[in-house]
Short mmCIF file of C-alpha atoms in Angstrom, two decimals:
data_model
loop_
_atom_site.label_atom_id
_atom_site.label_comp_id
_atom_site.label_asym_id
_atom_site.label_seq_id
_atom_site.Cartn_x
_atom_site.Cartn_y
_atom_site.Cartn_z
CA MET A 1 13.57 2.07 28.06
CA ASN A 2 9.79 2.55 28.45
CA ASP A 3 6.74 2.66 26.06
CA GLN A 4 7.50 6.40 25.04
CA ILE A 5 9.50 5.42 21.88
CA HIS A 6 6.44 3.51 20.84
CA LEU A 7 4.37 6.19 21.28
CA GLN A 8 6.62 8.50 19.62
CA LEU A 9 6.51 6.30 16.52
CA LEU A 10 2.78 5.94 16.48
CA LEU A 11 2.23 9.75 16.75
CA ALA A 12 4.83 10.33 13.82
CA MET A 13 3.26 7.75 11.76
CA ALA A 14 -0.45 9.43 12.40
CA THR A 15 1.36 12.71 11.47
CA LEU A 16 2.40 11.37 8.10
CA GLY A 17 -1.16 9.79 7.54
CA VAL A 18 -2.57 13.12 8.24
CA VAL A 19 -0.49 14.56 5.36
CA LEU A 20 -1.26 11.85 3.15
CA GLY A 21 -5.11 12.00 3.76
CA VAL A 22 -5.13 15.70 3.20
CA ALA A 23 -3.20 15.34 -0.08
CA ALA A 24 -4.73 12.35 -1.46
CA ALA A 25 -8.31 13.77 -0.87
CA GLN A 26 -7.45 17.59 -1.91
CA THR A 27 -5.97 16.12 -5.33
CA ASN A 28 -8.42 13.11 -5.73
CA PHE A 29 -5.34 10.55 -5.95
CA CYS A 30 -7.01 7.58 -6.85
CA THR A 31 -5.84 4.34 -8.28
CA LEU A 32 -9.18 3.28 -9.46
CA GLY A 33 -10.06 6.54 -10.97
CA ALA A 34 -6.75 6.57 -12.78
CA LEU A 35 -7.32 3.30 -14.48
CA SER A 36 -11.01 4.39 -15.16
CA ASP A 37 -10.01 7.70 -16.79
CA TRP A 38 -7.44 5.80 -19.08
CA LEU A 39 -9.40 2.89 -20.11
CA ASN A 40 -12.69 4.95 -20.47
CA PHE A 41 -11.59 8.55 -21.60
CA ALA A 42 -7.87 8.17 -22.54
CA ASP A 43 -7.02 10.44 -19.96
CA LEU A 44 -3.67 9.63 -18.40
CA ARG A 45 -3.28 12.31 -16.07
CA ARG A 46 -4.12 10.69 -12.92
CA LEU A 47 -2.30 7.63 -14.14
CA ARG A 48 0.66 9.79 -14.57
CA ALA A 49 0.08 11.23 -10.89
CA TRP A 50 0.37 7.48 -9.70
CA GLY A 51 3.66 7.00 -11.80
CA LEU A 52 5.18 10.13 -10.26
CA ALA A 53 4.40 9.00 -6.75
CA MET A 54 6.19 5.88 -7.40
CA ALA A 55 9.03 7.64 -8.80
CA VAL A 56 9.50 9.92 -5.87
CA ALA A 57 9.14 6.88 -3.56
CA ILE A 58 11.80 4.94 -5.45
CA LEU A 59 14.24 7.83 -5.68
CA GLY A 60 13.81 8.69 -1.94
CA VAL A 61 14.36 4.96 -0.99
CA ALA A 62 17.29 4.65 -3.33
CA ALA A 63 18.93 7.81 -1.74
CA LEU A 64 18.45 6.74 1.92
CA ARG A 65 20.02 3.24 1.11
CA GLN A 66 22.96 4.84 -0.67
CA PHE A 67 23.54 7.11 2.35
CA GLY A 68 23.23 4.00 4.79
CA ALA A 69 20.00 5.51 6.41
CA LEU A 70 17.68 2.52 5.31
CA ASP A 71 18.23 -1.35 5.38
CA LEU A 72 15.69 -3.17 3.30
CA ALA A 73 16.72 -6.74 4.50
CA THR A 74 13.93 -6.96 7.31
CA THR A 75 11.22 -5.31 5.97
CA PHE A 76 7.24 -6.07 6.89
CA PRO A 77 6.11 -7.31 4.75
CA PRO A 78 9.29 -9.09 3.30
CA TYR A 79 9.24 -7.36 -0.10
CA ARG A 80 12.70 -8.51 -1.31
CA SER A 81 12.27 -12.26 0.00
CA SER A 82 14.54 -14.60 -2.14
CA SER A 83 11.39 -16.81 -2.23
CA PHE A 84 9.49 -15.17 -5.00
CA ALA A 85 5.61 -15.93 -4.49
CA TRP A 86 4.68 -14.86 -8.01
CA ALA A 87 1.31 -16.76 -8.09
CA ARG A 88 0.46 -15.35 -4.75
CA HIS A 89 1.12 -12.08 -5.91
CA PHE A 90 -0.84 -12.36 -9.19
CA LEU A 91 -3.77 -14.07 -7.48
CA GLY A 92 -3.95 -11.43 -4.74
CA GLY A 93 -3.50 -8.83 -7.03
CA ALA A 94 -6.38 -9.84 -9.41
CA MET A 95 -8.59 -10.47 -6.33
CA PHE A 96 -7.81 -6.93 -5.22
CA GLY A 97 -8.42 -5.30 -8.65
CA VAL A 98 -11.83 -7.08 -8.88
CA GLY A 99 -12.90 -6.15 -5.29
CA MET A 100 -11.68 -2.48 -6.04
CA VAL A 101 -13.99 -2.17 -8.75
CA LEU A 102 -17.04 -3.75 -6.97
CA ALA A 103 -16.43 -1.51 -3.92
CA SER A 104 -16.06 1.67 -6.01
CA GLY A 105 -12.40 2.27 -4.79
CA CYS A 106 -9.59 0.85 -2.98
CA VAL A 107 -8.57 0.64 0.84
CA SER A 108 -7.16 3.93 1.02
CA LYS A 109 -9.97 5.47 -1.13
CA THR A 110 -12.32 4.02 1.46
CA LEU A 111 -10.60 5.47 4.38
CA LEU A 112 -10.75 8.94 2.31
CA ARG A 113 -14.46 8.66 1.68
CA LEU A 114 -15.12 7.40 5.38
CA GLY A 115 -13.03 10.50 6.59
CA ALA A 116 -15.38 12.65 4.44
CA GLY A 117 -18.65 11.22 5.84
CA ASN A 118 -19.33 8.54 3.33
CA LEU A 119 -21.51 6.11 5.24
CA LYS A 120 -20.72 3.36 2.35
CA SER A 121 -17.31 3.16 3.66
CA LEU A 122 -18.70 2.14 7.12
CA VAL A 123 -19.86 -1.04 5.51
CA VAL A 124 -17.01 -1.41 2.90
CA LEU A 125 -14.03 -1.22 5.33
CA PRO A 126 -15.44 -3.79 7.96
CA ALA A 127 -15.59 -6.07 5.04
CA ILE A 128 -12.07 -5.45 4.15
CA ALA A 129 -11.09 -6.00 7.63
CA ALA A 130 -12.90 -9.32 7.73
CA GLY A 131 -11.27 -10.48 4.58
CA ALA A 132 -8.00 -9.73 5.69
CA TYR A 133 -8.50 -11.27 9.39
CA LEU A 134 -9.69 -14.55 7.56
CA MET A 135 -6.48 -14.60 5.42
CA THR A 136 -4.05 -13.62 8.44
CA TRP A 137 -5.45 -14.64 11.61
CA THR A 138 -7.48 -17.94 10.75
CA ASN A 139 -6.38 -21.13 9.09
CA LEU A 140 -8.08 -20.30 5.74
CA TYR A 141 -4.65 -19.62 4.04
CA ALA A 142 -2.92 -22.52 5.52
CA SER A 143 -5.92 -24.79 4.50
CA TYR A 144 -6.79 -23.54 1.03
CA PHE A 145 -4.29 -21.51 -0.34
CA SER A 146 -0.98 -22.52 1.01
CA PRO A 147 -0.79 -26.07 -0.42
CA TRP A 148 -1.04 -25.02 -3.96
CA LEU A 149 0.54 -21.27 -4.17
CA ASP A 150 3.66 -22.28 -1.74
CA GLY A 151 4.35 -25.11 -4.29
CA LEU A 152 4.72 -22.44 -7.28
CA ARG A 153 7.21 -20.07 -5.51
CA VAL A 154 10.55 -19.87 -7.15
CA ASP A 155 13.64 -19.94 -5.00
CA LEU A 156 15.76 -17.29 -6.08
CA ALA A 157 18.61 -18.04 -3.56
CA ALA A 158 18.98 -21.41 -5.20
CA MET A 159 19.76 -19.64 -8.26
CA GLY A 160 22.46 -17.32 -6.72
CA PHE A 161 20.21 -14.23 -6.37
CA ALA A 162 20.38 -12.56 -3.00
CA GLY A 163 16.69 -11.51 -3.41
CA GLN A 164 13.76 -10.34 -5.70
CA GLY A 165 14.61 -6.62 -5.72
CA LEU A 166 15.53 -5.54 -9.49
CA ASP A 167 18.76 -4.30 -8.36
CA GLN A 168 19.37 -7.61 -6.85
CA LEU A 169 18.54 -9.57 -10.02
CA LEU A 170 20.75 -7.13 -12.08
CA SER A 171 23.74 -7.47 -9.46
CA HIS A 172 24.03 -11.24 -9.77
CA ASP A 173 27.65 -11.25 -10.37
CA MET A 174 28.36 -8.36 -7.83
CA PRO A 175 25.92 -8.93 -4.99
CA GLY A 176 25.61 -6.13 -2.46
CA ASN A 177 26.88 -3.32 -4.91
CA PRO A 178 25.24 -0.01 -3.59
CA TRP A 179 25.96 1.43 -7.09
CA VAL A 180 23.79 -1.13 -8.94
CA SER A 181 20.92 -0.35 -6.58
CA ALA A 182 21.51 3.51 -7.03
CA ALA A 183 21.46 3.33 -10.33
CA THR A 184 18.75 1.03 -11.11
CA GLY A 185 16.43 3.08 -8.75
CA SER A 186 17.46 6.23 -10.48
CA LEU A 187 16.75 4.85 -13.82
CA ILE A 188 13.29 3.62 -12.99
CA GLY A 189 12.71 6.94 -11.14
CA ALA A 190 13.84 9.06 -13.88
CA THR A 191 11.92 7.36 -16.77
CA LEU A 192 8.82 7.60 -14.72
CA ILE A 193 9.18 11.24 -14.10
CA ALA A 194 10.14 11.73 -17.58
CA TRP A 195 6.64 9.92 -18.70
CA ALA A 196 4.62 11.59 -16.24
CA MET A 197 6.01 15.06 -17.00
CA ALA A 198 5.89 14.65 -20.83
CA ASP A 199 2.17 15.45 -20.71
CA ARG A 200 1.44 19.51 -20.93
CA GLU A 201 -1.83 19.21 -19.64
CA PHE A 202 -0.33 17.18 -16.42
CA ARG A 203 2.52 19.79 -15.99
CA GLU A 204 -0.12 22.45 -15.95
CA SER A 205 -2.26 20.58 -13.28
CA ARG A 206 -0.17 21.73 -10.41
CA THR A 207 -2.33 20.42 -7.72
CA THR A 208 -2.20 16.89 -9.41
CA TRP A 209 1.63 16.65 -9.47
CA LEU A 210 2.46 18.38 -6.04
CA GLY A 211 -0.24 16.01 -4.65
CA ALA A 212 1.44 12.99 -6.13
CA ILE A 213 4.79 14.25 -4.90
CA ILE A 214 3.70 14.51 -1.47
CA VAL A 215 2.25 11.06 -1.65
CA GLY A 216 5.60 9.82 -2.71
CA LEU A 217 7.34 12.01 0.00
CA VAL A 218 4.97 10.40 2.94
CA VAL A 219 5.91 6.89 1.86
CA VAL A 220 9.84 7.75 2.05
CA SER A 221 9.52 9.64 5.25
CA SER A 222 7.78 6.47 6.94
CA TRP A 223 10.77 4.22 5.64
CA TRP A 224 13.05 6.55 7.37
CA LEU A 225 11.17 6.93 10.42
CA SER A 226 11.02 3.02 10.93
CA GLY A 227 14.45 2.27 9.31
CA GLY A 228 16.18 5.24 10.90
CA ALA A 229 18.01 5.76 14.22
CA LEU A 230 14.43 6.33 16.01
CA GLY A 231 13.30 3.21 14.41
CA GLN A 232 16.24 1.42 15.45
CA GLN A 233 15.56 2.34 19.09
CA TRP A 234 12.21 1.13 18.63
CA ARG A 235 12.85 -2.32 17.21
CA GLU A 236 15.34 -2.65 20.28
CA TRP A 237 12.62 -1.93 22.80
CA ALA A 238 10.39 -4.26 21.19
CA GLU A 239 12.60 -6.92 21.52
CA PHE A 240 12.14 -6.89 25.41
CA SER A 241 8.60 -5.74 25.63
CA ASP A 242 6.09 -7.87 27.22
CA ALA A 243 3.42 -6.85 24.83
CA PRO A 244 5.30 -5.81 21.42
CA PRO A 245 3.50 -4.01 18.78
CA LEU A 246 2.17 -5.97 15.97
CA ARG A 247 4.12 -6.14 12.44
CA MET A 248 7.24 -5.19 13.68
CA GLY A 249 10.12 -4.39 11.05
CA VAL A 250 11.27 -1.83 8.79
CA GLN A 251 8.12 -0.80 7.20
CA SER A 252 6.34 2.08 5.29
CA LEU A 253 2.44 2.75 4.78
CA THR A 254 0.40 -0.22 3.89
CA PHE A 255 -3.50 -0.76 4.85
CA VAL A 256 -4.77 -3.98 4.49
CA ALA A 257 -3.02 -5.93 7.21
CA PRO A 258 -3.70 -3.16 9.65
CA VAL A 259 -7.15 -3.15 9.20
CA GLY A 260 -7.52 -6.94 9.52
CA ASP A 261 -5.45 -6.73 12.65
CA ALA A 262 -7.83 -4.25 14.12
CA VAL A 263 -10.54 -7.02 14.52
CA ARG A 264 -8.13 -8.80 16.95
CA PHE A 265 -8.02 -5.50 19.20
CA LEU A 266 -12.05 -5.32 18.94
CA GLU A 267 -12.03 -9.19 20.17
CA GLY A 268 -9.96 -7.95 23.19
CA ARG A 269 -7.04 -10.36 22.18
CA LEU A 270 -4.45 -7.73 22.20
CA PRO A 271 -3.71 -4.78 24.19
CA TRP A 272 -3.93 -1.55 22.70
CA ARG A 273 -0.18 -0.84 23.27
CA ALA A 274 0.40 -3.42 20.69
CA MET A 275 -0.97 -0.92 18.10
CA SER A 276 1.08 -1.08 14.85
CA LEU A 277 2.80 1.51 12.91
CA GLY A 278 0.14 0.73 10.22
CA GLN A 279 -2.95 1.48 12.22
CA ALA A 280 -1.41 4.80 13.58
CA GLY A 281 -1.15 5.57 9.74
CA ILE A 282 -4.68 4.60 8.96
CA ALA A 283 -6.13 7.03 11.92
CA GLY A 284 -3.90 9.75 10.64
CA VAL A 285 -5.32 9.18 6.84
CA LEU A 286 -8.84 9.41 8.38
CA LEU A 287 -8.34 12.37 10.29
CA GLY A 288 -6.59 14.03 7.40
CA ALA A 289 -9.29 13.35 5.11
CA CYS A 290 -11.82 14.75 7.59
CA ALA A 291 -10.02 17.81 8.27
CA GLN A 292 -9.59 18.30 4.40
CA ALA A 293 -13.38 17.70 3.85
CA LEU A 294 -14.67 19.93 6.81
CA LEU A 295 -12.22 22.76 5.53
CA THR A 296 -13.42 22.69 2.01
CA ARG A 297 -17.12 22.03 2.90
CA GLN A 298 -16.89 18.79 0.90
CA TRP A 299 -18.35 16.81 3.75
CA ARG A 300 -21.43 14.77 2.60
CA ARG A 301 -23.30 11.48 3.70
CA GLU A 302 -23.70 8.94 1.03
CA TRP A 303 -25.66 5.73 1.16
CA PHE A 304 -26.38 2.64 -1.08
CA ARG A 305 -29.00 3.20 -3.85
CA THR A 306 -30.12 -0.39 -3.73
CA LYS A 307 -29.71 -3.60 -1.77
CA GLY A 308 -27.58 -4.88 -5.08
CA ASP A 309 -25.25 -1.97 -4.65
CA ALA A 310 -24.57 -2.79 -0.99
CA VAL A 311 -24.08 -6.41 -1.92
CA ARG A 312 -21.54 -5.43 -4.44
CA HIS A 313 -19.93 -3.01 -2.20
CA VAL A 314 -19.47 -5.81 0.65
CA ALA A 315 -18.26 -8.48 -1.91
CA GLY A 316 -15.62 -6.09 -3.16
CA GLY A 317 -14.47 -5.20 0.37
CA LEU A 318 -14.11 -8.81 1.29
CA LEU A 319 -12.04 -9.42 -2.13
CA MET A 320 -9.82 -6.62 -1.27
CA GLY A 321 -9.09 -7.81 2.20
CA MET A 322 -8.51 -11.30 1.20
CA GLY A 323 -6.69 -10.58 -2.12
CA GLY A 324 -4.60 -7.71 -0.35
CA ALA A 325 -3.56 -10.17 2.22
CA LEU A 326 -2.53 -12.70 -0.28
CA ALA A 327 -0.69 -10.20 -2.26
CA MET A 328 0.74 -8.70 1.00
CA GLY A 329 -0.19 -5.13 0.03
CA CYS A 330 -2.53 -2.96 -1.86
CA THR A 331 -2.28 0.00 -4.12
CA ILE A 332 -0.52 1.82 -1.81
CA GLY A 333 1.48 -0.98 0.21
CA GLN A 334 2.35 -2.69 -2.94
CA GLY A 335 1.68 0.05 -5.49
CA ILE A 336 3.99 2.73 -3.96
CA THR A 337 5.68 1.33 -0.90
CA GLY A 338 6.40 -2.15 -2.50
CA ILE A 339 7.47 -0.49 -5.79
CA SER A 340 9.91 1.56 -3.87
CA THR A 341 11.92 -1.25 -2.86
CA LEU A 342 12.06 -2.51 -6.57
CA ALA A 343 10.67 -5.98 -5.33
CA LEU A 344 9.48 -7.94 -8.55
CA GLY A 345 6.79 -9.07 -6.42
CA SER A 346 5.35 -5.67 -6.30
CA PHE A 347 5.35 -5.13 -9.90
CA VAL A 348 3.64 -8.59 -10.44
CA THR A 349 1.09 -7.31 -7.77
CA VAL A 350 0.50 -4.11 -9.43
CA GLY A 351 -0.01 -5.39 -12.87
CA ALA A 352 -2.28 -7.74 -11.56
CA ILE A 353 -4.52 -5.27 -9.91
CA ALA A 354 -4.68 -3.40 -12.87
CA LEU A 355 -5.67 -6.34 -14.98
CA GLY A 356 -8.15 -7.30 -12.45
CA ALA A 357 -9.81 -3.88 -12.45
CA ALA A 358 -9.88 -3.50 -16.22
CA LEU A 359 -11.63 -6.74 -16.85
CA THR A 360 -14.18 -6.19 -14.28
CA MET A 361 -14.72 -2.59 -15.32
CA ARG A 362 -15.27 -4.10 -19.06
CA LEU A 363 -17.49 -6.76 -17.87
CA GLN A 364 -19.64 -4.17 -15.73
CA TYR A 365 -20.03 -2.00 -18.95
CA ARG A 366 -21.29 -5.00 -20.94
CA LEU A 367 -23.79 -5.96 -18.47
CA LEU A 368 -25.09 -2.17 -18.26
#
């Protein structure tokens, strides 16, 4: 088997990224915007969109698992690991939330803006990459974070649990029961849909909820792509490749680690054929956002107003890169992809992101 299987998956993931880029840009799908609308204007519509995207992803993954089309035992990152690193998720999520506010948007929003011509993102994205690179490719984490964070991990296996998935925690006495997994995912997904669609204004905003559904379906499709039959062939090929792709494993969309990995390629330490699926997804998001901006004539160049504005954005990018690497995901990688696996760590990360962002927004308003 040659490299063709890898190229097929890269192109497929890039295509899904294009769909995500177009949908998110067209509907202004934005986690920071959702939190800001809620906290400052009591407007829950974009937060409901985020919840609806989560619901679609949860239900889609539950269906794939129920029909044997997806196995979450060996994912990248290891969402459902029995080693529950709650402190890492909380600290990383909080750092990401603070950085998200300082940089005026999360990683996915930075990519969307860059695709639409925003020159600020040309500064923020390298800062994110630098932060992620420091945490994943240097000894920064091992030297300064691991010694105390690892000691706070909870060994769920020692307690008799198979992992940290909510379905695994609930099926303690009947491990591996597929019906518990299906029921848990269905209940959470249905609850989120009911909450999202309970608001009349949200129901009438067809573009908003259609965009959320598309985002959720892209995450599910990415899981199926890497975890299905084609993904199985891809993983078998990688075992014998002399230059296997980075971040192998069953996976869906996530942005922080792939951005940090790009630094290794720029250093010339990795062959381009080792490009990961996450990096292909990022390329697709950029292309999709660019296409949407050009077709709707929303392409615009924007630069920093002051030096202080530039410093805040760079600091925010660094915090997002470092925090996202710590938490093993961002508002997409943990907020939708991770949540779709029902991993407890993903829920902790999302809560910490929201908390960090909310406190930072409140502090900013007080300082105005």
